[in-house]
Amino acid sequence: MVENKRVACPLDCPDTCVLDVTVEDGKVVRVDSARDGALHPLQQGFICGKVRRIARHVHGEHRVRTPLVRVGQKGEGRFEPVSWDRALDRVAGRYRQIARDHGPDALLPVCYGGSNGLLTQDAADALFLRRFGAAQAERTLCAAPSGAAQEALYGRMAGFAMPDLVHSRLIVLWGVNPHATSIHTVPFIERALDNGARLIVVDPRATPFARRADLHLAPQPGADLPLALGIANLLFERALADLEFLAQHARGVDAFRDAAARWPLARAATASGVAARDIEQFAELFSTIRPAALRCGWGVERSRSGGMGTAAVIALPAVAGHFGTRGAGFAMSAGSGAWRGQLASACDEPVGKVRSVNLARLGAALTEPEGTPIRALHVYNANPLATFPNQERIRAGLLREDLFTVVHDAVMTDTARYADVVLPATTFLEHRELHRSYGAFALVHHEPAIPPVGEARSNHSVFLELARRLDLLRPDDAVDERDFVERVLRLRPARLQELERTGMVAPDCGFTPVPFVDFFPATPDRRIDLDPAAFHAIAAGAWSWIAEPPTPGGPLALISPAIARTTSSTFGQLFDGDVPLALHPDDAAARGLVDGQAVRVWNTLGEVHARLHVDADLRRGVAYMPKGLWAKHTANGRTANALAPDHLADLGGGACFNDARIEVAAR
Ligand SMILES: Nc1nc2c(c(=O)[nH]1)N[C@H]1C(S)=C(S)[C@@H](COP(=O)(O)OP(=O)(O)OC[C@H]3O[C@@H](n4cnc5c(=O)[nH]c(N)nc54)[C@H](O)[C@@H]3O)O[C@H]1N2
Ligand SMILES: Nc1nc2c(c(=O)[nH]1)N[C@H]1C(S)=C(S)[C@@H](COP(=O)(O)OP(=O)(O)OC[C@H]3O[C@@H](n4cnc5c(=O)[nH]c(N)nc54)[C@H](O)[C@@H]3O)O[C@H]1N2
Ligand SMILES: [Mo]
C-alpha cells in the first residue's frame, strides 16, 4: 500500500523543513519538500540532499533494530540482542543500585542536539531524570556563549526573518557558511546580490559566499572581538555611528565606546590579523549602505573569547543604527526569540539540588571527578565521542570498567560502540514530534509517518518505562505524548486551530516580522544593553579579549566547522573514506608536505592520521577538518575533537572547538 505522510524535520539545522513522505508497506520510499499548504516562507519547496536520502538512515544496515547488551570489551562493538524487558530491567536495576550506593546524581544524562524536538528533549526525559535525582547536564556544546551574549545585549530578541534578506542592500555574513548549514537562506542572498546588494563575509576561510563577496575579511580564529570592536571604534571616531538610534534604543553606550576605543585601527588590525584598510572599508560600507543585515553564525562563539566576540559582532548593527526597516538588523537563532508567552516547558517537575556537569568537559568529569565519580551515563540525542571536545579523555572515561553506559540511538554510533546497553531509538519519522524552528518563525507538529523500525522506541517511551520500573510515576501523572504537547502549547485559540489543521503555525508576530517594528529587545527597559552587568562578572572583565588559547598546542589553528554531508555527526555512517585535513599551500610547503600525502596532526591532547588537502581558500596558519566525523573517516579512528581542547569560553561555559592548536608532519 502506498501512502503519503507529512512530517517536519527536527534535526539540528535552522531551516526546519516540512516533508512529504511516500510510504510503501510501512517503509519510506521517497522524501521531498512539501509543496502545497503548510510551508513557511524560508523553505521555498526544496530540501537538503541528506534528508532526501534519509531512507538509507532509517532502513539501512547501520540501524539498531533491537536492544543490545555488550559481550566484548568496551569499544569493541560486540553486542548480543536482548528483549526490551531484559534490557530495561538491566538498566533500571543498575540505576537503582547506583542511586543506593553512590547517590542518584552519580547518573549523568548526556543529551545534546540530535533532535531539537520539544517531545524528544526536556519532556518525559526531564520528568524521569528530575524525579530520579540525576545530575544536571549543562548543554554547552553549541549556542551557549552566543546565547548568553544575545541574552545580555538584546534579551534574546528574535532576529530578522531570513526571507527578508532579499530587501537588504548590504549583507554581512559573519562566521556562518549558509551553503553548508542553512541552505534555504542561499536563494534570498543570491537574489539580493542579483539586485545589486553588496556582500561582506568575515571568515578565516573562503566559503562559497566569501568568493563572491565585495569584501572578505579573514581573521585569525578567535579574534573577532578585536576586529568587531575595532570596527565599532572607527564608527564612533569617524562620526559614522548612529548616535540618535543609540540614544533612543540603547544604554551603556559610553562604556561600550570606551571599550571600543581600546582598539584603535592599528591595534585591531594586528590582533585580528585583518589589514587596516579592510577594517576601514568594512566601517565605510556598513555605515553608508541601508538597509544592512548582519547574519552572525556560530563560528565566532567556539573559542575562549567567543561570548564577548559574538556580543561585539551583534553590537555593530546597533552602533550603525541598522534596525527598524525590512532587510535590516541581525540574526542568529532567528525564530527562537519570537515565542515568548506562547510556549511553555513540557515538564514542570522541579530540579532538585543536584550536581551540575558541564558537558563540554565530559572527559574531565569522567576521569577526574570533583566529588563522587559518575557511575552511569544515559546518552540520547548525542554522540559525544564524535562531537564533544577532548575525545581521548572521553574515550578514557568510556573505557572505565566501573562506568555503566547506556546509549539510546537509531544507529550504531562511535559512542554506542562503548556502551554496556544499546537501546534502539525511533527516528523522527517514527514518532510524534513538536518542534520550534530556530531559523524560521515556525512551530511544527507531526504524527509518525511509519511504524517503528525493528523494535525501536522513542525517548518518550524509554524514559517513561524507566520511570515506571523505578516507581517514579504517580497515578495522576498525565504522561501521554499528547499531554506533553498540551502542556507546551500556550497559543491563542486561532493559532492552535491552525496548528491542528496544517501542522504548522507562525508566532504572534508572523512569519516575517521586522526587528524594532514588530518586536523590541526583551531586556527590562526594552533597550539594547551595551554594558551588561553579566559581562562584569567574568574573570577577564567586560569586553576583554584573551589573545591565546589557554591549552598549548602547535603553531597552527585548527577549525572544524559543519559540512553539508552531515548534520553534526548525524548521517556520518552513510559515507566512507578518508576525510582530509586542509592546510594553506604556504603552511604545507613550509613543512615540505604535498597534496594527498599521509600526515599526522597532533597536539598535547591527541593525534589524528589523515590525508593532506592543500587548500588556498584557507587563511595562512589555519588548518581545517570538518566537525561531526566518525572514527572510520580517518586512518587512526581519531577526529578533530581529539585535538579540540576542553577549556571553556568566556560566557555560557561554552565549548571551544576552534581553539585547537596543532602541528602537522609527514607520516
Ligand atoms: N570539532 C567540532 N565538534 C563539534 C562542533 C564543532 O564546531 N567542531 N560543533 C558542535 C555543535 S554545533 C553541536 S550542535 C554538537 C552536536 O552534537 P550531538 O548532539 O552529539 O550530534 P548530533 O549528530 O546532532 O546528534 C547525535 C545523535 O542523536 C541521535 N538522535 C536523533 N534523534 C534522536 C531521537 O529522537 N532519540 C534519540 N535517542 N537519539 C536521537 C542521532 O541519531 C545522532 O547519532 O556537536 C558539536 N561538535
Ligand atoms: N549541513 C549541516 N547543517 C547544519 C549543521 C551541520 O553539521 N551540517 N549543523 C547545525 C548546527 S548544530 C549549527 S550550530 C549550525 C552551525 O552553522 P554555522 O553558523 O555556519 O557554523 P559553523 O559551521 O560552526 O562555522 C561557520 C563558519 O565560521 C567559520 N569560523 C571558524 N572559526 C571562526 C572564527 O573564529 N571567526 C569567524 N568569524 N569565523 C570562524 C568557519 O570557517 C565556517 O565557515 O549549523 C546547523 N546546520
Ligand atoms: Mo550546533
mmCIF file of N, CA, C and O in Angstrom, residues 341-390:
data_model
loop_
_atom_site.group_PDB
_atom_site.id
_atom_site.type_symbol
_atom_site.label_atom_id
_atom_site.label_comp_id
_atom_site.label_asym_id
_atom_site.label_seq_id
_atom_site.Cartn_x
_atom_site.Cartn_y
_atom_site.Cartn_z
ATOM 1 N N GLY A 341 5.818 33.586 25.876
ATOM 2 C CA GLY A 341 4.421 33.563 26.312
ATOM 3 C C GLY A 341 3.530 32.635 25.503
ATOM 4 O O GLY A 341 2.376 32.421 25.855
ATOM 5 N N GLN A 342 4.050 32.074 24.410
ATOM 6 C CA GLN A 342 3.209 31.222 23.559
ATOM 7 C C GLN A 342 3.541 29.743 23.702
ATOM 8 O O GLN A 342 2.805 28.877 23.239
ATOM 9 N N LEU A 343 4.700 29.455 24.317
ATOM 10 C CA LEU A 343 5.107 28.069 24.552
ATOM 11 C C LEU A 343 5.590 27.951 25.992
ATOM 12 O O LEU A 343 6.282 28.837 26.493
ATOM 13 N N ALA A 344 5.235 26.845 26.623
ATOM 14 C CA ALA A 344 5.708 26.606 27.984
ATOM 15 C C ALA A 344 6.580 25.369 27.976
ATOM 16 O O ALA A 344 6.689 24.674 26.966
ATOM 17 N N SER A 345 7.205 25.091 29.098
ATOM 18 C CA SER A 345 8.049 23.913 29.191
ATOM 19 C C SER A 345 7.168 22.657 29.273
ATOM 20 O O SER A 345 6.093 22.683 29.857
ATOM 21 N N ALA A 346 7.642 21.571 28.669
ATOM 22 C CA ALA A 346 6.844 20.340 28.649
ATOM 23 C C ALA A 346 6.847 19.645 30.000
ATOM 24 O O ALA A 346 6.029 18.767 30.260
ATOM 25 N N CYS A 347 7.779 20.035 30.855
ATOM 26 C CA CYS A 347 7.903 19.351 32.132
ATOM 27 C C CYS A 347 8.038 20.387 33.234
ATOM 28 O O CYS A 347 8.971 21.196 33.209
ATOM 29 N N ASP A 348 7.105 20.388 34.182
ATOM 30 C CA ASP A 348 7.206 21.399 35.242
ATOM 31 C C ASP A 348 7.758 20.810 36.537
ATOM 32 O O ASP A 348 7.707 21.424 37.593
ATOM 33 N N GLU A 349 8.283 19.603 36.434
ATOM 34 C CA GLU A 349 8.900 18.965 37.594
ATOM 35 C C GLU A 349 10.082 19.819 38.073
ATOM 36 O O GLU A 349 10.935 20.195 37.272
ATOM 37 N N PRO A 350 10.147 20.157 39.366
ATOM 38 C CA PRO A 350 11.279 20.990 39.808
ATOM 39 C C PRO A 350 12.614 20.235 39.737
ATOM 40 O O PRO A 350 12.657 19.019 39.885
ATOM 41 N N VAL A 351 13.690 20.997 39.497
ATOM 42 C CA VAL A 351 15.036 20.398 39.520
ATOM 43 C C VAL A 351 15.502 20.418 40.972
ATOM 44 O O VAL A 351 15.486 21.465 41.615
ATOM 45 N N GLY A 352 15.915 19.267 41.461
ATOM 46 C CA GLY A 352 16.363 19.190 42.847
ATOM 47 C C GLY A 352 17.761 19.766 43.012
ATOM 48 O O GLY A 352 18.361 20.277 42.068
ATOM 49 N N LYS A 353 18.286 19.683 44.229
ATOM 50 C CA LYS A 353 19.659 20.141 44.480
ATOM 51 C C LYS A 353 20.598 19.023 44.079
ATOM 52 O O LYS A 353 20.882 18.119 44.865
ATOM 53 N N VAL A 354 21.018 19.062 42.850
ATOM 54 C CA VAL A 354 21.891 18.002 42.355
ATOM 55 C C VAL A 354 23.142 18.633 41.760
ATOM 56 O O VAL A 354 23.167 19.827 41.484
ATOM 57 N N ARG A 355 24.143 17.810 41.570
ATOM 58 C CA ARG A 355 25.359 18.366 40.964
ATOM 59 C C ARG A 355 25.103 18.686 39.496
ATOM 60 O O ARG A 355 24.249 18.073 38.844
ATOM 61 N N SER A 356 25.895 19.611 39.023
ATOM 62 C CA SER A 356 25.732 20.042 37.644
ATOM 63 C C SER A 356 27.051 19.758 36.922
ATOM 64 O O SER A 356 28.125 19.985 37.470
ATOM 65 N N VAL A 357 26.941 19.199 35.724
ATOM 66 C CA VAL A 357 28.154 18.828 34.982
ATOM 67 C C VAL A 357 28.130 19.508 33.617
ATOM 68 O O VAL A 357 27.170 19.363 32.859
ATOM 69 N N ASN A 358 29.182 20.265 33.323
ATOM 70 C CA ASN A 358 29.284 20.920 32.018
ATOM 71 C C ASN A 358 29.703 19.879 30.983
ATOM 72 O O ASN A 358 30.801 19.323 31.048
ATOM 73 N N LEU A 359 28.826 19.628 29.990
ATOM 74 C CA LEU A 359 29.110 18.567 29.014
ATOM 75 C C LEU A 359 30.326 18.880 28.140
ATOM 76 O O LEU A 359 30.917 17.969 27.564
ATOM 77 N N ALA A 360 30.700 20.153 28.053
ATOM 78 C CA ALA A 360 31.905 20.480 27.284
ATOM 79 C C ALA A 360 33.153 19.941 27.986
ATOM 80 O O ALA A 360 34.226 19.912 27.395
ATOM 81 N N ARG A 361 32.991 19.520 29.247
ATOM 82 C CA ARG A 361 34.114 18.924 29.978
ATOM 83 C C ARG A 361 33.766 17.498 30.414
ATOM 84 O O ARG A 361 34.138 17.037 31.495
ATOM 85 N N LEU A 362 33.038 16.808 29.546
ATOM 86 C CA LEU A 362 32.603 15.452 29.882
ATOM 87 C C LEU A 362 33.788 14.538 30.195
ATOM 88 O O LEU A 362 33.758 13.772 31.166
ATOM 89 N N GLY A 363 34.838 14.619 29.391
ATOM 90 C CA GLY A 363 36.003 13.758 29.618
ATOM 91 C C GLY A 363 36.588 13.976 30.997
ATOM 92 O O GLY A 363 36.901 13.021 31.727
ATOM 93 N N ALA A 364 36.721 15.230 31.386
ATOM 94 C CA ALA A 364 37.257 15.550 32.715
ATOM 95 C C ALA A 364 36.315 15.031 33.793
ATOM 96 O O ALA A 364 36.748 14.454 34.792
ATOM 97 N N ALA A 365 35.012 15.211 33.582
ATOM 98 C CA ALA A 365 34.045 14.768 34.592
ATOM 99 C C ALA A 365 34.115 13.251 34.784
ATOM 100 O O ALA A 365 33.882 12.743 35.873
ATOM 101 N N LEU A 366 34.459 12.528 33.710
ATOM 102 C CA LEU A 366 34.516 11.067 33.814
ATOM 103 C C LEU A 366 35.851 10.565 34.366
ATOM 104 O O LEU A 366 35.917 9.476 34.927
ATOM 105 N N THR A 367 36.904 11.355 34.182
ATOM 106 C CA THR A 367 38.225 10.838 34.561
ATOM 107 C C THR A 367 38.835 11.539 35.765
ATOM 108 O O THR A 367 39.706 10.990 36.421
ATOM 109 N N GLU A 368 38.394 12.773 36.052
ATOM 110 C CA GLU A 368 38.923 13.499 37.217
ATOM 111 C C GLU A 368 37.768 14.134 37.944
ATOM 112 O O GLU A 368 37.633 15.354 37.977
ATOM 113 N N PRO A 369 36.887 13.330 38.513
ATOM 114 C CA PRO A 369 35.671 13.902 39.087
ATOM 115 C C PRO A 369 35.966 14.782 40.291
ATOM 116 O O PRO A 369 36.903 14.517 41.039
ATOM 117 N N GLU A 370 35.158 15.843 40.413
ATOM 118 C CA GLU A 370 35.172 16.592 41.660
ATOM 119 C C GLU A 370 34.064 15.965 42.489
ATOM 120 O O GLU A 370 32.911 16.010 42.126
ATOM 121 N N GLY A 371 34.408 15.348 43.605
ATOM 122 C CA GLY A 371 33.387 14.669 44.406
ATOM 123 C C GLY A 371 33.182 13.238 43.917
ATOM 124 O O GLY A 371 34.068 12.636 43.308
ATOM 125 N N THR A 372 31.979 12.722 44.166
ATOM 126 C CA THR A 372 31.689 11.322 43.824
ATOM 127 C C THR A 372 31.826 11.092 42.324
ATOM 128 O O THR A 372 31.295 11.864 41.539
ATOM 129 N N PRO A 373 32.489 10.019 41.932
ATOM 130 C CA PRO A 373 32.580 9.753 40.485
ATOM 131 C C PRO A 373 31.209 9.495 39.859
ATOM 132 O O PRO A 373 30.299 9.021 40.528
ATOM 133 N N ILE A 374 31.112 9.813 38.570
ATOM 134 C CA ILE A 374 29.910 9.472 37.815
ATOM 135 C C ILE A 374 29.975 7.970 37.532
ATOM 136 O O ILE A 374 30.998 7.464 37.074
ATOM 137 N N ARG A 375 28.875 7.274 37.800
ATOM 138 C CA ARG A 375 28.868 5.809 37.652
ATOM 139 C C ARG A 375 28.029 5.344 36.475
ATOM 140 O O ARG A 375 28.108 4.183 36.095
ATOM 141 N N ALA A 376 27.188 6.218 35.966
ATOM 142 C CA ALA A 376 26.357 5.809 34.821
ATOM 143 C C ALA A 376 26.123 6.996 33.900
ATOM 144 O O ALA A 376 25.989 8.133 34.349
ATOM 145 N N LEU A 377 26.104 6.695 32.597
ATOM 146 C CA LEU A 377 25.765 7.698 31.583
ATOM 147 C C LEU A 377 24.537 7.210 30.841
ATOM 148 O O LEU A 377 24.477 6.047 30.436
ATOM 149 N N HIS A 378 23.574 8.100 30.660
ATOM 150 C CA HIS A 378 22.443 7.779 29.783
ATOM 151 C C HIS A 378 22.548 8.730 28.595
ATOM 152 O O HIS A 378 22.262 9.925 28.706
ATOM 153 N N VAL A 379 23.004 8.197 27.463
ATOM 154 C CA VAL A 379 23.273 9.019 26.279
ATOM 155 C C VAL A 379 22.076 8.934 25.335
ATOM 156 O O VAL A 379 21.676 7.834 24.935
ATOM 157 N N TYR A 380 21.511 10.081 24.978
ATOM 158 C CA TYR A 380 20.430 10.118 23.983
ATOM 159 C C TYR A 380 20.511 11.451 23.260
ATOM 160 O O TYR A 380 20.986 12.444 23.808
ATOM 161 N N ASN A 381 20.093 11.507 22.027
ATOM 162 C CA ASN A 381 20.205 12.724 21.192
ATOM 163 C C ASN A 381 21.648 13.209 21.128
ATOM 164 O O ASN A 381 21.876 14.416 20.987
ATOM 165 N N ALA A 382 22.612 12.344 21.258
ATOM 166 C CA ALA A 382 24.007 12.803 21.285
ATOM 167 C C ALA A 382 24.956 11.669 20.917
ATOM 168 O O ALA A 382 24.645 10.493 21.131
ATOM 169 N N ASN A 383 26.103 12.075 20.388
ATOM 170 C CA ASN A 383 27.150 11.126 20.008
ATOM 171 C C ASN A 383 28.480 11.692 20.507
ATOM 172 O O ASN A 383 29.333 12.110 19.724
ATOM 173 N N PRO A 384 28.627 11.772 21.857
ATOM 174 C CA PRO A 384 29.715 12.573 22.442
ATOM 175 C C PRO A 384 31.125 12.187 21.978
ATOM 176 O O PRO A 384 31.972 13.062 21.870
ATOM 177 N N LEU A 385 31.342 10.911 21.698
ATOM 178 C CA LEU A 385 32.699 10.547 21.292
ATOM 179 C C LEU A 385 33.053 11.221 19.963
ATOM 180 O O LEU A 385 34.210 11.562 19.713
ATOM 181 N N ALA A 386 32.059 11.458 19.129
ATOM 182 C CA ALA A 386 32.307 12.130 17.851
ATOM 183 C C ALA A 386 32.213 13.644 17.973
ATOM 184 O O ALA A 386 32.895 14.358 17.246
ATOM 185 N N THR A 387 31.384 14.151 18.875
ATOM 186 C CA THR A 387 31.036 15.580 18.797
ATOM 187 C C THR A 387 31.528 16.443 19.958
ATOM 188 O O THR A 387 31.432 17.664 19.880
ATOM 189 N N PHE A 388 32.004 15.836 21.045
ATOM 190 C CA PHE A 388 32.398 16.658 22.194
ATOM 191 C C PHE A 388 33.918 16.846 22.186
ATOM 192 O O PHE A 388 34.655 15.986 21.696
ATOM 193 N N PRO A 389 34.413 17.955 22.777
ATOM 194 C CA PRO A 389 35.868 18.193 22.760
ATOM 195 C C PRO A 389 36.638 17.218 23.653
ATOM 196 O O PRO A 389 36.079 16.615 24.568
ATOM 197 N N ASN A 390 37.924 17.134 23.384
ATOM 198 C CA ASN A 390 38.857 16.265 24.125
ATOM 199 C C ASN A 390 38.433 14.800 24.075
ATOM 200 O O ASN A 390 38.171 14.142 25.085
#
